[in-house]
């Protein structure tokens, strides 16, 4: 596996981080490994659901055509729909704009036992809001600290947080956007804004680097996913998710086993009482 994980404040240089899969990893092997992880994650999710002590929040960020939707699709395919909620954050509505920037986000965080997947997130408020100058600098600058406090609040409530940046090259983005334009089936996904944002590639790079550099902690790390190849992107997301859930496995299992014992005992007592009453 090759990806970068940031869990403390510091300088992030996206230019130094590869967008392509490492040499020697084949698509075939990646798919086999993904299938294994798929099964493991399904079980982990089931136990997390049952134990009800933790929740998980997966945040997907990336430029247009970076593959956020594809990653959501593949990730949620591995999960039991019963316990997953996917939310896409677009341009804020009037009601949302009339609240603080975290209001709409906080309402969608997962309750215990659930996994929430965010396609875009509160990070847009230090990305697009900064680059397109939707708010004054003083406003977006203050948001890093507010985001950190918010994520600490979630982590303190046993929310397992993972933030993924899907890292693609400028050439790969161009190819994908042009392919969409050529394809009658995919053209509906296009937007002039994609190209306007592309013109500000370097400004977005800087905004992403600052967001990752200022808002990373062991409880809410950023993972830079090489995303030029979709199969590798999906593998990294699955591997990181399984790795984050695995340490809790024994405790979740213990909670479930103890509950199972209590339930069996309850049944035994209830049957004994019924027998006694029928005599
Ligand atoms: P898409 O992901 O293609 O559906 O597009 C959603 C659009 O909403 C993107 O262009 C984002 O930049 C924009 N967006 C998401 N969150 C915000 C926000 N907080 N402020 C302004 N624009 C946003
Ligand atoms: Mg866009």
Tab-separated table of C-alpha atoms and ligand atoms in Angstrom:
chain	number	residue	atom	x	y	z
A	1	UNK	CA	0.000	0.000	0.000
A	2	UNK	CA	1.235	3.451	-0.740
A	3	UNK	CA	-0.602	6.495	0.524
A	4	UNK	CA	0.112	9.440	2.768
A	5	UNK	CA	-1.577	9.836	6.089
A	6	UNK	CA	-1.442	13.102	8.015
A	7	UNK	CA	-2.272	13.108	11.680
A	8	UNK	CA	-0.634	16.245	12.989
A	9	UNK	CA	-0.213	19.886	12.084
A	10	UNK	CA	2.462	20.536	9.496
A	11	UNK	CA	3.219	21.453	5.948
A	12	UNK	CA	1.621	19.313	3.262
A	13	UNK	CA	3.111	19.348	-0.258
A	14	UNK	CA	0.769	17.689	-2.698
A	15	UNK	CA	3.352	18.034	-5.465
A	16	UNK	CA	5.525	15.505	-3.638
A	17	UNK	CA	2.783	12.915	-3.375
A	18	UNK	CA	2.152	10.471	-6.231
A	19	UNK	CA	-1.208	10.278	-7.995
A	20	UNK	CA	-0.444	6.924	-9.625
A	21	UNK	CA	-0.375	3.475	-8.037
A	22	UNK	CA	3.077	2.193	-7.063
A	23	UNK	CA	4.902	-0.001	-9.572
A	24	UNK	CA	4.354	-3.670	-9.135
A	25	UNK	CA	0.756	-3.524	-7.923
A	26	UNK	CA	-1.510	-5.156	-10.461
A	27	UNK	CA	-5.170	-4.462	-10.980
A	28	UNK	CA	-5.888	-8.163	-10.604
A	29	UNK	CA	-4.217	-8.390	-7.171
A	30	UNK	CA	-5.868	-5.165	-6.093
A	31	UNK	CA	-9.307	-6.510	-6.970
A	32	UNK	CA	-8.677	-9.757	-5.060
A	33	UNK	CA	-7.523	-7.833	-2.018
A	34	UNK	CA	-10.523	-5.503	-2.293
A	35	UNK	CA	-12.864	-8.495	-2.239
A	36	UNK	CA	-11.218	-9.779	0.948
A	37	UNK	CA	-11.496	-6.373	2.578
A	38	UNK	CA	-15.074	-6.108	1.410
A	39	UNK	CA	-15.992	-9.170	3.487
A	40	UNK	CA	-13.983	-8.036	6.475
A	41	UNK	CA	-15.523	-4.548	6.448
A	42	UNK	CA	-19.016	-5.995	6.179
A	43	UNK	CA	-18.457	-7.990	9.359
A	44	UNK	CA	-16.788	-5.104	11.185
A	45	UNK	CA	-19.705	-2.864	10.276
A	46	UNK	CA	-22.165	-5.453	11.535
A	47	UNK	CA	-20.420	-5.691	14.880
A	48	UNK	CA	-20.137	-1.906	15.157
A	49	UNK	CA	-23.871	-1.689	14.452
A	50	UNK	CA	-24.701	-4.284	17.064
A	51	UNK	CA	-22.373	-2.967	19.754
A	52	UNK	CA	-23.676	0.570	19.266
A	53	UNK	CA	-20.702	2.153	20.983
A	54	UNK	CA	-19.064	3.825	17.966
A	55	UNK	CA	-19.914	5.464	14.687
A	56	UNK	CA	-17.809	6.107	11.585
A	57	UNK	CA	-17.546	9.168	9.384
A	58	UNK	CA	-15.886	8.925	5.976
A	59	UNK	CA	-15.253	12.228	4.243
A	60	UNK	CA	-14.445	12.278	0.528
A	61	UNK	CA	-12.899	15.379	-0.934
A	62	UNK	CA	-11.229	16.000	-4.262
A	63	UNK	CA	-11.384	18.100	-7.367
A	64	UNK	CA	-14.069	17.686	-9.998
A	65	UNK	CA	-13.848	14.243	-11.634
A	66	UNK	CA	-11.454	13.014	-8.936
A	67	UNK	CA	-13.790	10.078	-8.352
A	68	UNK	CA	-15.722	10.995	-5.225
A	69	UNK	CA	-18.922	9.451	-6.552
A	70	UNK	CA	-17.114	6.322	-7.710
A	71	UNK	CA	-15.467	5.917	-4.316
A	72	UNK	CA	-18.830	6.337	-2.568
A	73	UNK	CA	-20.354	3.724	-4.838
A	74	UNK	CA	-17.609	1.162	-4.284
A	75	UNK	CA	-17.352	1.791	-0.570
A	76	UNK	CA	-21.032	1.622	0.125
A	77	UNK	CA	-21.229	-1.501	-2.032
A	78	UNK	CA	-19.109	-3.201	0.617
A	79	UNK	CA	-21.457	-2.109	3.390
A	80	UNK	CA	-24.812	-3.188	4.689
A	81	UNK	CA	-27.227	-0.457	3.501
A	82	UNK	CA	-29.066	-0.715	6.816
A	83	UNK	CA	-26.249	1.135	8.541
A	84	UNK	CA	-24.981	3.595	5.926
A	85	UNK	CA	-26.074	7.129	5.182
A	86	UNK	CA	-24.537	8.985	2.251
A	87	UNK	CA	-24.773	12.772	2.081
A	88	UNK	CA	-23.616	15.009	-0.777
A	89	UNK	CA	-22.951	18.619	0.096
A	90	UNK	CA	-23.577	21.062	-2.728
A	91	UNK	CA	-23.928	24.820	-2.891
A	92	UNK	CA	-25.566	25.814	0.416
A	93	UNK	CA	-29.280	26.554	0.288
A	94	UNK	CA	-30.663	29.804	1.572
A	95	UNK	CA	-31.615	28.167	4.850
A	96	UNK	CA	-28.129	26.705	5.197
A	97	UNK	CA	-26.522	30.060	4.463
A	98	UNK	CA	-28.577	31.606	7.216
A	99	UNK	CA	-26.840	29.353	9.748
A	100	UNK	CA	-23.233	28.806	10.798
A	101	UNK	CA	-21.258	26.740	8.267
A	102	UNK	CA	-21.252	23.607	10.432
A	103	UNK	CA	-25.006	23.512	10.955
A	104	UNK	CA	-25.877	21.478	7.877
A	105	UNK	CA	-22.942	19.159	8.456
A	106	UNK	CA	-23.532	18.451	12.120
A	107	UNK	CA	-27.064	17.304	11.352
A	108	UNK	CA	-25.731	14.565	9.091
A	109	UNK	CA	-23.068	13.067	11.360
A	110	UNK	CA	-23.622	9.382	12.097
A	111	UNK	CA	-25.447	8.158	15.159
A	112	UNK	CA	-23.984	5.263	17.136
A	113	UNK	CA	-23.637	2.095	15.089
A	114	UNK	CA	-23.881	3.907	11.746
A	115	UNK	CA	-21.463	4.850	8.994
A	116	UNK	CA	-21.890	8.230	7.344
A	117	UNK	CA	-20.237	8.918	4.009
A	118	UNK	CA	-19.827	12.559	3.018
A	119	UNK	CA	-19.361	13.486	-0.627
A	120	UNK	CA	-17.793	16.928	0.031
A	121	UNK	CA	-18.126	18.340	3.509
A	122	UNK	CA	-17.409	21.294	5.789
A	123	UNK	CA	-14.018	21.457	4.082
A	124	UNK	CA	-15.690	23.191	1.126
A	125	UNK	CA	-15.957	26.148	3.476
A	126	UNK	CA	-12.163	26.501	3.482
A	127	UNK	CA	-11.750	25.387	-0.160
A	128	UNK	CA	-14.283	26.789	-2.624
A	129	UNK	CA	-15.252	29.515	-0.155
A	130	UNK	CA	-11.632	30.615	-0.010
A	131	UNK	CA	-10.681	30.245	-3.671
A	132	UNK	CA	-13.833	31.892	-5.026
A	133	UNK	CA	-13.728	34.494	-2.267
A	134	UNK	CA	-17.247	33.735	-1.089
A	135	UNK	CA	-16.330	35.010	2.391
A	136	UNK	CA	-13.601	37.366	3.637
A	137	UNK	CA	-10.205	35.897	4.496
A	138	UNK	CA	-10.692	36.512	8.219
A	139	UNK	CA	-13.796	34.318	8.095
A	140	UNK	CA	-12.302	31.277	6.367
A	141	UNK	CA	-9.089	31.544	8.395
A	142	UNK	CA	-11.005	31.187	11.620
A	143	UNK	CA	-12.723	28.058	10.306
A	144	UNK	CA	-9.683	25.780	10.661
A	145	UNK	CA	-9.890	26.084	14.436
A	146	UNK	CA	-13.660	25.691	14.372
A	147	UNK	CA	-13.341	22.560	12.230
A	148	UNK	CA	-10.763	21.091	14.610
A	149	UNK	CA	-13.020	21.735	17.594
A	150	UNK	CA	-15.974	20.222	15.726
A	151	UNK	CA	-14.049	17.087	14.788
A	152	UNK	CA	-12.759	16.771	18.373
A	153	UNK	CA	-16.356	16.917	19.542
A	154	UNK	CA	-17.271	14.046	17.227
A	155	UNK	CA	-14.208	11.991	18.168
A	156	UNK	CA	-14.986	12.476	21.869
A	157	UNK	CA	-18.373	10.903	21.149
A	158	UNK	CA	-16.627	7.797	19.721
A	159	UNK	CA	-16.898	8.772	16.092
A	160	UNK	CA	-14.153	7.207	13.985
A	161	UNK	CA	-13.241	9.884	11.439
A	162	UNK	CA	-11.365	9.371	8.159
A	163	UNK	CA	-10.857	12.131	5.617
A	164	UNK	CA	-9.808	11.166	2.117
A	165	UNK	CA	-8.354	13.465	-0.500
A	166	UNK	CA	-8.601	11.819	-3.917
A	167	UNK	CA	-5.407	12.952	-5.588
A	168	UNK	CA	-5.412	13.141	-9.408
A	169	UNK	CA	-3.177	14.910	-11.903
A	170	UNK	CA	-4.292	17.866	-13.972
A	171	UNK	CA	-3.955	15.743	-17.112
A	172	UNK	CA	-6.102	12.977	-15.669
A	173	UNK	CA	-8.788	15.510	-14.771
A	174	UNK	CA	-8.770	16.927	-18.292
A	175	UNK	CA	-9.107	13.472	-19.787
A	176	UNK	CA	-12.011	12.609	-17.529
A	177	UNK	CA	-13.849	15.895	-18.133
A	178	UNK	CA	-13.422	15.590	-21.905
A	179	UNK	CA	-14.527	11.963	-21.815
A	180	UNK	CA	-17.685	13.041	-20.017
A	181	UNK	CA	-18.327	15.655	-22.665
A	182	UNK	CA	-17.943	13.094	-25.452
A	183	UNK	CA	-20.270	10.637	-23.780
A	184	UNK	CA	-23.992	11.371	-24.206
A	185	UNK	CA	-24.651	9.177	-21.177
A	186	UNK	CA	-22.323	11.129	-18.888
A	187	UNK	CA	-22.673	14.680	-20.192
A	188	UNK	CA	-25.275	15.508	-17.558
A	189	UNK	CA	-22.498	15.503	-14.951
A	190	UNK	CA	-20.726	18.417	-16.644
A	191	UNK	CA	-20.610	21.952	-15.356
A	192	UNK	CA	-18.850	25.090	-16.573
A	193	UNK	CA	-17.726	25.484	-12.967
A	194	UNK	CA	-15.563	22.376	-13.378
A	195	UNK	CA	-13.489	24.251	-15.954
A	196	UNK	CA	-13.525	27.499	-14.000
A	197	UNK	CA	-12.222	25.655	-10.943
A	198	UNK	CA	-9.629	23.951	-13.129
A	199	UNK	CA	-8.282	27.379	-14.079
A	200	UNK	CA	-7.615	27.889	-10.391
A	201	UNK	CA	-5.843	24.562	-9.957
A	202	UNK	CA	-2.909	26.002	-8.014
A	203	UNK	CA	-5.117	28.035	-5.708
A	204	UNK	CA	-7.087	24.904	-4.874
A	205	UNK	CA	-3.837	23.022	-4.296
A	206	UNK	CA	-2.816	25.637	-1.769
A	207	UNK	CA	-6.242	25.585	-0.105
A	208	UNK	CA	-6.146	21.788	0.166
A	209	UNK	CA	-2.603	21.831	1.535
A	210	UNK	CA	-3.597	24.340	4.211
A	211	UNK	CA	-6.738	22.412	5.137
A	212	UNK	CA	-4.770	19.175	5.522
A	213	UNK	CA	-1.877	20.878	7.259
A	214	UNK	CA	-4.103	22.630	9.777
A	215	UNK	CA	-6.855	20.101	10.308
A	216	UNK	CA	-5.169	16.750	10.885
A	217	UNK	CA	-5.043	14.812	14.114
A	218	UNK	CA	-4.707	11.168	15.139
A	219	UNK	CA	-8.486	11.134	15.677
A	220	UNK	CA	-9.273	12.824	12.368
A	221	UNK	CA	-6.457	12.087	9.918
A	222	UNK	CA	-6.259	13.065	6.261
A	223	UNK	CA	-5.362	10.361	3.797
A	224	UNK	CA	-4.053	11.389	0.393
A	225	UNK	CA	-5.203	8.666	-1.977
A	226	UNK	CA	-3.424	8.176	-5.310
A	227	UNK	CA	-6.566	8.339	-7.433
A	228	UNK	CA	-5.444	8.370	-11.066
A	229	UNK	CA	-6.336	4.662	-11.167
A	230	UNK	CA	-9.823	3.947	-9.876
A	231	UNK	CA	-9.051	0.398	-8.755
A	232	UNK	CA	-6.151	1.596	-6.621
A	233	UNK	CA	-8.219	4.442	-5.172
A	234	UNK	CA	-10.913	1.997	-4.044
A	235	UNK	CA	-8.351	-0.364	-2.576
A	236	UNK	CA	-6.697	2.365	-0.484
A	237	UNK	CA	-10.029	3.607	0.883
A	238	UNK	CA	-11.040	0.059	1.847
A	239	UNK	CA	-7.667	-0.738	3.380
A	240	UNK	CA	-7.683	2.447	5.480
A	241	UNK	CA	-11.257	1.868	6.630
A	242	UNK	CA	-10.586	-1.736	7.653
A	243	UNK	CA	-7.432	-0.626	9.457
A	244	UNK	CA	-9.378	1.999	11.422
A	245	UNK	CA	-12.185	-0.362	12.454
A	246	UNK	CA	-10.081	-3.441	13.244
A	247	UNK	CA	-8.711	-2.249	16.625
A	248	UNK	CA	-12.281	-2.077	17.958
A	249	UNK	CA	-13.235	-5.533	16.797
A	250	UNK	CA	-12.490	-7.398	20.030
A	251	UNK	CA	-14.373	-4.889	22.185
A	252	UNK	CA	-17.407	-4.927	19.879
A	253	UNK	CA	-17.404	-8.721	19.868
A	254	UNK	CA	-17.180	-8.764	23.682
A	255	UNK	CA	-20.152	-6.408	23.985
A	256	UNK	CA	-22.159	-8.634	21.649
A	257	UNK	CA	-21.148	-11.854	23.423
A	258	UNK	CA	-22.093	-10.421	26.796
A	259	UNK	CA	-25.424	-9.267	25.451
A	260	UNK	CA	-25.946	-12.732	23.973
A	261	UNK	CA	-25.368	-14.315	27.391
A	262	UNK	CA	-27.869	-11.984	29.025
A	263	UNK	CA	-30.468	-12.675	26.327
A	264	UNK	CA	-30.042	-16.447	26.693
A	265	UNK	CA	-30.312	-16.201	30.453
A	266	UNK	CA	-33.463	-14.075	30.117
A	267	UNK	CA	-34.986	-16.741	27.868
A	268	UNK	CA	-34.075	-19.568	30.229
A	269	UNK	CA	-35.676	-17.745	33.142
A	270	UNK	CA	-38.761	-16.871	31.151
A	271	UNK	CA	-39.257	-20.502	30.064
A	272	UNK	CA	-38.726	-21.766	33.607
A	273	UNK	CA	-41.288	-19.283	34.910
A	274	UNK	CA	-43.751	-20.344	32.199
A	275	UNK	CA	-43.309	-24.019	33.065
A	276	UNK	CA	-43.807	-23.285	36.746
A	277	UNK	CA	-46.963	-21.259	36.023
A	278	UNK	CA	-48.488	-24.032	33.876
A	279	UNK	CA	-48.094	-26.695	36.579
B	1	LIG	P1	-21.021	18.426	-7.314
B	1	LIG	O1	-20.144	17.804	-6.270
B	1	LIG	O2	-20.494	18.283	-8.689
B	1	LIG	O3	-22.457	18.007	-7.168
B	1	LIG	O4	-21.000	19.997	-7.072
B	1	LIG	C1	-21.327	20.548	-5.879
B	1	LIG	C2	-20.869	21.979	-5.902
B	1	LIG	O5	-21.214	22.580	-4.671
B	1	LIG	C3	-19.374	22.135	-6.071
B	1	LIG	O6	-19.084	23.017	-7.122
B	1	LIG	C4	-18.928	22.705	-4.751
B	1	LIG	O7	-17.864	23.595	-4.890
B	1	LIG	C5	-20.182	23.412	-4.272
B	1	LIG	N1	-20.173	23.539	-2.822
B	1	LIG	C6	-20.192	22.556	-1.905
B	1	LIG	N2	-20.127	23.055	-0.657
B	1	LIG	C7	-20.081	24.386	-0.788
B	1	LIG	C8	-20.000	25.464	0.138
B	1	LIG	N3	-19.975	25.227	1.450
B	1	LIG	N4	-19.975	26.705	-0.350
B	1	LIG	C9	-20.025	26.924	-1.673
B	1	LIG	N5	-20.084	25.967	-2.603
B	1	LIG	C10	-20.132	24.712	-2.177
B	2	LIG	MG1	-17.697	21.751	-9.438
